[in-house]
Amino acid sequence: MSARKIIIDTDPGQDDAVAILLALASPEEIDVLGITAVAGNVPLPLTQKNARIVCELAGKTDVPVFAGCDVPLSRKLVTAEHVHGKTGLDGPTLPDPTMELQTKHGVDFIIETLRTEPAGTVTLCPLGPLTNIACAFEKAPDIAERVQEIILMGGAYFEVGNITPAAEFNIYVDPEAADIVFKSGAPIVVMPLDVTHKALVTKPRNDTFRTLGTKVGSAVAEMTDFFERFDKDKYGSAGAPLHDPCVTAYLIRPDLFTGRHINVEIEIQSELTLGMTVADWWGVTDRAPNALFIGDVDSDGFFDLLTERLARL
């Protein structure tokens, strides 16, 4: 099997950083064509900078990084410094990047890549709000049918919301963009809070990252040390959920995950439930399934994979 060609669309974010590192450490399975940054966890000037910081941490300075959209389609940007710190990568002390940001807009890179590569060979991996993907689909409607798969972190059903009582952060930040993507007809795999909250970085798991004795291992341990304080206080959990690395891990080991092919609709009108992913888990409507909604993960297998791959960098 040849490596899956992917574009990572991201708003780093400590967990985004770990997802990128896992992808860059797995060239047998994953060919990262480029990384597009979007405003989300922190504003765009920081997310595009953080994406380059992570590439340099991995020693992969040949991966092109593009800046995409700096605001949602039609709403004021909501950010999450309360979770990720003022830089988005608080925790470790990492140098400013020296690799250059590409001059092309991230949305244009997505469009051109999907038009240039053979149809059905490029997978989109959004780790943040879906603004860039939706903009690409709106600007170039022909590309949606050329996408091999969209594997995204976002939404929730049984775990409900983490930014409002009903909504997960990535979907809530730009619900109109999410609505466009879920109605695009492209094959979609969703990593909601229902599964990411089962991928917890407990102290023993984080100690394993630290004892790798590498710059990457130490940085990841320090990121999750910082990141976990919020979720431990909020949920009383044993550690921080590594949301976004579930996307990358699915590319490498889909057998670690289980879910259902169901209909998922995005609420874009209600003030009370704006951004909710209305997942028909029990099949109680006649709406056609449009996404594989993941519900469970082999967490030990997930962390074994993550540790083994991070040790390569």
Short mmCIF file of C-alpha atoms in Angstrom, two decimals:
data_model
loop_
_atom_site.label_atom_id
_atom_site.label_comp_id
_atom_site.label_asym_id
_atom_site.label_seq_id
_atom_site.Cartn_x
_atom_site.Cartn_y
_atom_site.Cartn_z
CA MET A 1 0.00 0.00 0.00
CA SER A 2 1.30 3.44 -0.90
CA ALA A 3 1.16 6.24 1.64
CA ARG A 4 -2.10 8.21 1.89
CA LYS A 5 -1.74 11.72 0.48
CA ILE A 6 -3.17 14.17 2.99
CA ILE A 7 -3.57 17.87 3.65
CA ILE A 8 -3.63 18.75 7.35
CA ASP A 9 -5.88 21.73 8.09
CA THR A 10 -5.15 22.92 11.60
CA ASP A 11 -5.23 25.55 14.35
CA PRO A 12 -2.38 24.44 16.66
CA GLY A 13 -3.12 23.89 19.68
CA GLN A 14 -1.09 21.35 21.66
CA ASP A 15 -3.19 18.37 20.55
CA ASP A 16 -2.98 19.58 16.94
CA ALA A 17 0.80 19.64 17.36
CA VAL A 18 0.84 16.00 18.49
CA ALA A 19 -1.39 15.04 15.54
CA ILE A 20 1.03 16.73 13.13
CA LEU A 21 4.03 15.06 14.76
CA LEU A 22 2.37 11.65 14.47
CA ALA A 23 1.72 12.23 10.75
CA LEU A 24 5.26 13.44 10.07
CA ALA A 25 6.67 10.42 11.92
CA SER A 26 4.70 7.98 9.73
CA PRO A 27 5.88 8.37 6.12
CA GLU A 28 5.08 4.75 5.26
CA GLU A 29 1.38 5.39 5.78
CA ILE A 30 1.07 9.17 5.39
CA ASP A 31 2.35 11.59 2.76
CA VAL A 32 1.76 15.12 4.06
CA LEU A 33 1.35 17.25 0.93
CA GLY A 34 1.00 20.42 2.95
CA ILE A 35 -0.39 22.03 6.08
CA THR A 36 -3.01 24.79 5.97
CA ALA A 37 -3.57 26.95 9.04
CA VAL A 38 -6.93 28.35 10.12
CA ALA A 39 -8.02 30.63 12.94
CA GLY A 40 -9.43 28.67 15.86
CA ASN A 41 -7.71 27.81 19.11
CA VAL A 42 -5.75 31.04 18.66
CA PRO A 43 -5.81 33.65 15.86
CA LEU A 44 -4.29 32.90 12.44
CA PRO A 45 -0.93 34.68 12.97
CA LEU A 46 -0.27 32.22 15.80
CA THR A 47 -1.71 29.08 14.18
CA GLN A 48 0.41 29.47 11.02
CA LYS A 49 3.45 30.18 13.17
CA ASN A 50 2.74 27.20 15.42
CA ALA A 51 2.36 24.86 12.43
CA ARG A 52 5.87 25.84 11.30
CA ILE A 53 7.23 25.48 14.84
CA VAL A 54 5.92 21.91 14.94
CA CYS A 55 7.41 21.05 11.52
CA GLU A 56 10.79 22.31 12.70
CA LEU A 57 10.47 20.39 15.98
CA ALA A 58 9.96 17.25 13.87
CA GLY A 59 12.89 18.14 11.62
CA LYS A 60 10.54 18.23 8.60
CA THR A 61 11.15 21.70 7.19
CA ASP A 62 10.30 20.58 3.65
CA VAL A 63 6.56 20.41 4.42
CA PRO A 64 4.89 23.54 2.99
CA VAL A 65 2.76 25.55 5.42
CA PHE A 66 0.05 27.93 4.20
CA ALA A 67 -2.05 30.53 5.99
CA GLY A 68 -5.76 30.19 5.35
CA CYS A 69 -8.82 32.00 6.68
CA ASP A 70 -8.48 34.35 9.63
CA VAL A 71 -12.18 34.55 10.52
CA PRO A 72 -15.21 32.23 10.26
CA LEU A 73 -17.51 32.50 7.25
CA SER A 74 -20.05 34.78 8.90
CA ARG A 75 -19.31 35.02 12.61
CA LYS A 76 -16.90 36.68 14.99
CA LEU A 77 -13.93 34.46 15.84
CA VAL A 78 -14.10 32.58 19.15
CA THR A 79 -10.72 31.36 20.44
CA ALA A 80 -9.56 29.05 23.24
CA GLU A 81 -6.58 30.63 24.98
CA HIS A 82 -8.21 29.54 28.24
CA VAL A 83 -7.33 25.97 27.22
CA HIS A 84 -4.18 26.30 25.12
CA GLY A 85 -2.53 29.40 26.59
CA LYS A 86 -1.78 32.70 24.91
CA THR A 87 0.46 31.17 22.22
CA GLY A 88 -1.62 28.05 21.59
CA LEU A 89 1.46 25.94 22.32
CA ASP A 90 2.07 26.94 25.93
CA GLY A 91 4.09 24.44 27.94
CA PRO A 92 7.44 23.85 26.25
CA THR A 93 9.81 26.64 25.24
CA LEU A 94 10.18 26.27 21.49
CA PRO A 95 12.12 28.60 19.16
CA ASP A 96 10.43 30.78 16.59
CA PRO A 97 10.36 29.10 13.17
CA THR A 98 12.92 29.90 10.51
CA MET A 99 11.14 28.06 7.67
CA GLU A 100 9.11 30.41 5.52
CA LEU A 101 5.35 30.60 5.29
CA GLN A 102 4.17 29.91 1.75
CA THR A 103 2.79 32.94 -0.10
CA LYS A 104 -0.22 31.10 -1.57
CA HIS A 105 -3.47 31.21 0.40
CA GLY A 106 -4.31 27.93 2.11
CA VAL A 107 -7.71 27.68 0.40
CA ASP A 108 -6.08 28.02 -3.02
CA PHE A 109 -3.57 25.32 -2.10
CA ILE A 110 -6.40 22.95 -1.18
CA ILE A 111 -8.22 23.66 -4.45
CA GLU A 112 -5.13 23.36 -6.66
CA THR A 113 -3.97 20.16 -4.96
CA LEU A 114 -7.35 18.45 -5.37
CA ARG A 115 -7.48 19.49 -9.02
CA THR A 116 -3.89 18.45 -9.75
CA GLU A 117 -3.72 15.10 -7.96
CA PRO A 118 -5.72 12.19 -9.39
CA ALA A 119 -9.34 12.18 -8.23
CA GLY A 120 -9.90 10.14 -5.09
CA THR A 121 -6.28 10.21 -3.93
CA VAL A 122 -6.16 13.16 -1.47
CA THR A 123 -7.57 13.01 2.06
CA LEU A 124 -8.38 16.19 3.98
CA CYS A 125 -7.62 16.11 7.71
CA PRO A 126 -9.22 19.11 9.45
CA LEU A 127 -8.19 19.46 13.09
CA GLY A 128 -9.88 22.81 13.74
CA PRO A 129 -12.83 24.87 12.50
CA LEU A 130 -13.86 23.90 8.98
CA THR A 131 -13.58 27.38 7.47
CA ASN A 132 -10.81 26.61 4.98
CA ILE A 133 -12.46 23.42 3.72
CA ALA A 134 -15.85 25.09 3.31
CA CYS A 135 -14.30 28.07 1.52
CA ALA A 136 -12.53 25.71 -0.87
CA PHE A 137 -15.78 23.83 -1.59
CA GLU A 138 -17.68 27.08 -2.11
CA LYS A 139 -15.01 28.57 -4.36
CA ALA A 140 -14.48 25.38 -6.37
CA PRO A 141 -17.55 23.10 -6.16
CA ASP A 142 -15.91 20.59 -8.50
CA ILE A 143 -13.33 19.51 -5.90
CA ALA A 144 -15.70 17.90 -3.38
CA GLU A 145 -16.17 14.80 -5.53
CA ARG A 146 -12.36 14.55 -5.97
CA VAL A 147 -11.74 14.14 -2.22
CA GLN A 148 -10.80 10.62 -1.16
CA GLU A 149 -12.04 11.19 2.39
CA ILE A 150 -12.41 13.89 5.03
CA ILE A 151 -11.26 12.71 8.45
CA LEU A 152 -12.01 15.44 10.96
CA MET A 153 -11.92 16.12 14.66
CA GLY A 154 -15.11 17.82 15.73
CA GLY A 155 -18.55 17.45 17.18
CA ALA A 156 -20.01 15.30 19.92
CA TYR A 157 -23.16 13.43 20.70
CA PHE A 158 -23.13 11.50 23.97
CA GLU A 159 -20.45 13.83 25.37
CA VAL A 160 -22.49 16.87 24.29
CA GLY A 161 -20.51 20.15 24.29
CA ASN A 162 -17.21 21.49 25.56
CA ILE A 163 -17.61 25.17 24.59
CA THR A 164 -21.38 25.40 25.09
CA PRO A 165 -23.73 22.85 26.68
CA ALA A 166 -24.56 21.53 23.20
CA ALA A 167 -21.55 22.22 20.95
CA GLU A 168 -17.96 21.11 20.53
CA PHE A 169 -15.46 23.92 19.92
CA ASN A 170 -14.35 23.25 16.32
CA ILE A 171 -17.91 23.04 15.02
CA TYR A 172 -19.17 25.92 17.18
CA VAL A 173 -16.51 28.36 15.93
CA ASP A 174 -17.82 28.08 12.35
CA PRO A 175 -21.08 26.12 12.21
CA GLU A 176 -21.93 27.41 8.73
CA ALA A 177 -18.65 26.00 7.43
CA ALA A 178 -19.36 22.67 9.11
CA ASP A 179 -22.82 22.61 7.54
CA ILE A 180 -21.30 23.08 4.07
CA VAL A 181 -18.76 20.30 4.63
CA PHE A 182 -21.27 17.79 6.01
CA LYS A 183 -23.59 18.47 3.06
CA SER A 184 -20.78 18.27 0.48
CA GLY A 185 -21.25 14.61 -0.40
CA ALA A 186 -17.58 13.86 0.30
CA PRO A 187 -16.93 10.73 2.41
CA ILE A 188 -16.54 11.88 6.04
CA VAL A 189 -15.11 10.25 9.17
CA VAL A 190 -15.81 12.13 12.41
CA MET A 191 -13.69 11.96 15.57
CA PRO A 192 -16.09 13.52 18.11
CA LEU A 193 -15.57 14.11 21.82
CA ASP A 194 -17.27 10.74 22.34
CA VAL A 195 -14.06 9.04 21.23
CA THR A 196 -11.40 11.66 21.99
CA HIS A 197 -12.41 11.75 25.65
CA LYS A 198 -11.35 8.09 25.77
CA ALA A 199 -7.82 8.94 24.59
CA LEU A 200 -6.58 10.38 27.88
CA VAL A 201 -2.96 11.25 28.57
CA THR A 202 -2.64 9.81 32.07
CA LYS A 203 0.51 10.47 34.10
CA PRO A 204 2.09 7.09 33.21
CA ARG A 205 1.46 7.72 29.52
CA ASN A 206 2.94 11.19 29.72
CA ASP A 207 5.93 9.87 31.67
CA THR A 208 6.50 7.47 28.77
CA PHE A 209 6.70 10.41 26.35
CA ARG A 210 9.16 12.16 28.65
CA THR A 211 11.39 9.10 29.05
CA LEU A 212 11.88 8.92 25.27
CA GLY A 213 14.71 11.29 26.07
CA THR A 214 14.24 13.27 22.85
CA LYS A 215 13.39 16.89 22.10
CA VAL A 216 10.05 15.76 20.66
CA GLY A 217 9.23 13.51 23.60
CA SER A 218 10.01 16.24 26.12
CA ALA A 219 8.03 18.86 24.18
CA VAL A 220 4.96 16.61 23.92
CA ALA A 221 5.14 15.83 27.64
CA GLU A 222 5.37 19.53 28.47
CA MET A 223 2.51 20.37 26.11
CA THR A 224 0.21 17.83 27.71
CA ASP A 225 1.33 18.85 31.21
CA PHE A 226 0.03 22.32 30.40
CA PHE A 227 -2.97 21.24 28.37
CA GLU A 228 -4.32 18.76 30.90
CA ARG A 229 -4.91 21.21 33.73
CA PHE A 230 -8.04 22.55 32.04
CA ASP A 231 -9.69 19.20 31.35
CA LYS A 232 -8.76 17.70 34.70
CA ASP A 233 -10.35 20.65 36.46
CA LYS A 234 -13.41 20.64 34.16
CA TYR A 235 -14.16 16.92 33.88
CA GLY A 236 -12.33 15.45 36.84
CA SER A 237 -10.58 13.16 34.36
CA ALA A 238 -7.26 11.37 34.84
CA GLY A 239 -5.60 13.43 32.11
CA ALA A 240 -6.06 15.49 28.98
CA PRO A 241 -7.87 14.05 25.96
CA LEU A 242 -5.67 14.00 22.87
CA HIS A 243 -8.42 15.00 20.46
CA ASP A 244 -6.66 15.66 17.17
CA PRO A 245 -4.14 12.77 17.12
CA CYS A 246 -7.16 10.47 16.77
CA VAL A 247 -7.44 11.73 13.18
CA THR A 248 -3.85 10.80 12.36
CA ALA A 249 -4.00 7.52 14.23
CA TYR A 250 -7.08 6.52 12.22
CA LEU A 251 -5.08 6.94 9.01
CA ILE A 252 -2.44 4.55 10.32
CA ARG A 253 -4.50 2.08 12.39
CA PRO A 254 -8.22 2.34 11.57
CA ASP A 255 -8.68 -0.98 13.37
CA LEU A 256 -8.18 0.87 16.68
CA PHE A 257 -11.51 2.67 16.18
CA THR A 258 -15.16 1.68 15.93
CA GLY A 259 -18.21 3.71 14.97
CA ARG A 260 -21.42 3.86 12.96
CA HIS A 261 -22.26 5.21 9.52
CA ILE A 262 -25.04 7.65 10.38
CA ASN A 263 -26.59 10.98 9.46
CA VAL A 264 -25.02 14.05 11.06
CA GLU A 265 -26.59 17.49 10.70
CA ILE A 266 -25.20 20.80 11.99
CA GLU A 267 -27.42 23.22 13.91
CA ILE A 268 -26.88 26.72 12.48
CA GLN A 269 -29.97 28.63 13.66
CA SER A 270 -30.75 27.99 17.31
CA GLU A 271 -29.08 30.27 19.86
CA LEU A 272 -29.44 27.52 22.42
CA THR A 273 -27.82 24.70 20.45
CA LEU A 274 -25.77 26.54 17.80
CA GLY A 275 -23.03 24.30 16.43
CA MET A 276 -24.50 21.08 17.78
CA THR A 277 -23.75 17.96 15.75
CA VAL A 278 -27.14 16.29 15.63
CA ALA A 279 -26.03 12.70 15.20
CA ASP A 280 -28.71 10.12 14.40
CA TRP A 281 -26.85 7.41 16.31
CA TRP A 282 -29.98 5.32 16.85
CA GLY A 283 -31.32 5.65 13.31
CA VAL A 284 -34.56 7.28 14.33
CA THR A 285 -34.87 9.50 11.23
CA ASP A 286 -35.02 8.71 7.54
CA ARG A 287 -32.11 11.07 6.80
CA ALA A 288 -29.43 9.40 4.70
CA PRO A 289 -26.15 8.54 6.45
CA ASN A 290 -23.39 11.01 5.54
CA ALA A 291 -20.58 10.25 8.00
CA LEU A 292 -18.81 7.49 9.87
CA PHE A 293 -19.22 8.73 13.44
CA ILE A 294 -16.57 7.16 15.65
CA GLY A 295 -17.60 6.14 19.14
CA ASP A 296 -14.78 4.11 20.66
CA VAL A 297 -11.00 3.63 20.57
CA ASP A 298 -8.53 1.07 21.88
CA SER A 299 -6.78 3.66 24.04
CA ASP A 300 -3.82 1.43 24.96
CA GLY A 301 -3.22 0.63 21.30
CA PHE A 302 -3.56 4.32 20.46
CA PHE A 303 -0.90 5.37 22.97
CA ASP A 304 1.39 2.50 22.02
CA LEU A 305 1.24 3.71 18.42
CA LEU A 306 1.76 7.33 19.40
CA THR A 307 4.75 6.55 21.61
CA GLU A 308 6.39 4.29 19.01
CA ARG A 309 6.04 6.89 16.26
CA LEU A 310 7.11 9.90 18.35
CA ALA A 311 10.27 7.98 19.25
CA ARG A 312 11.25 8.12 15.56
CA LEU A 313 11.55 11.92 15.53
#
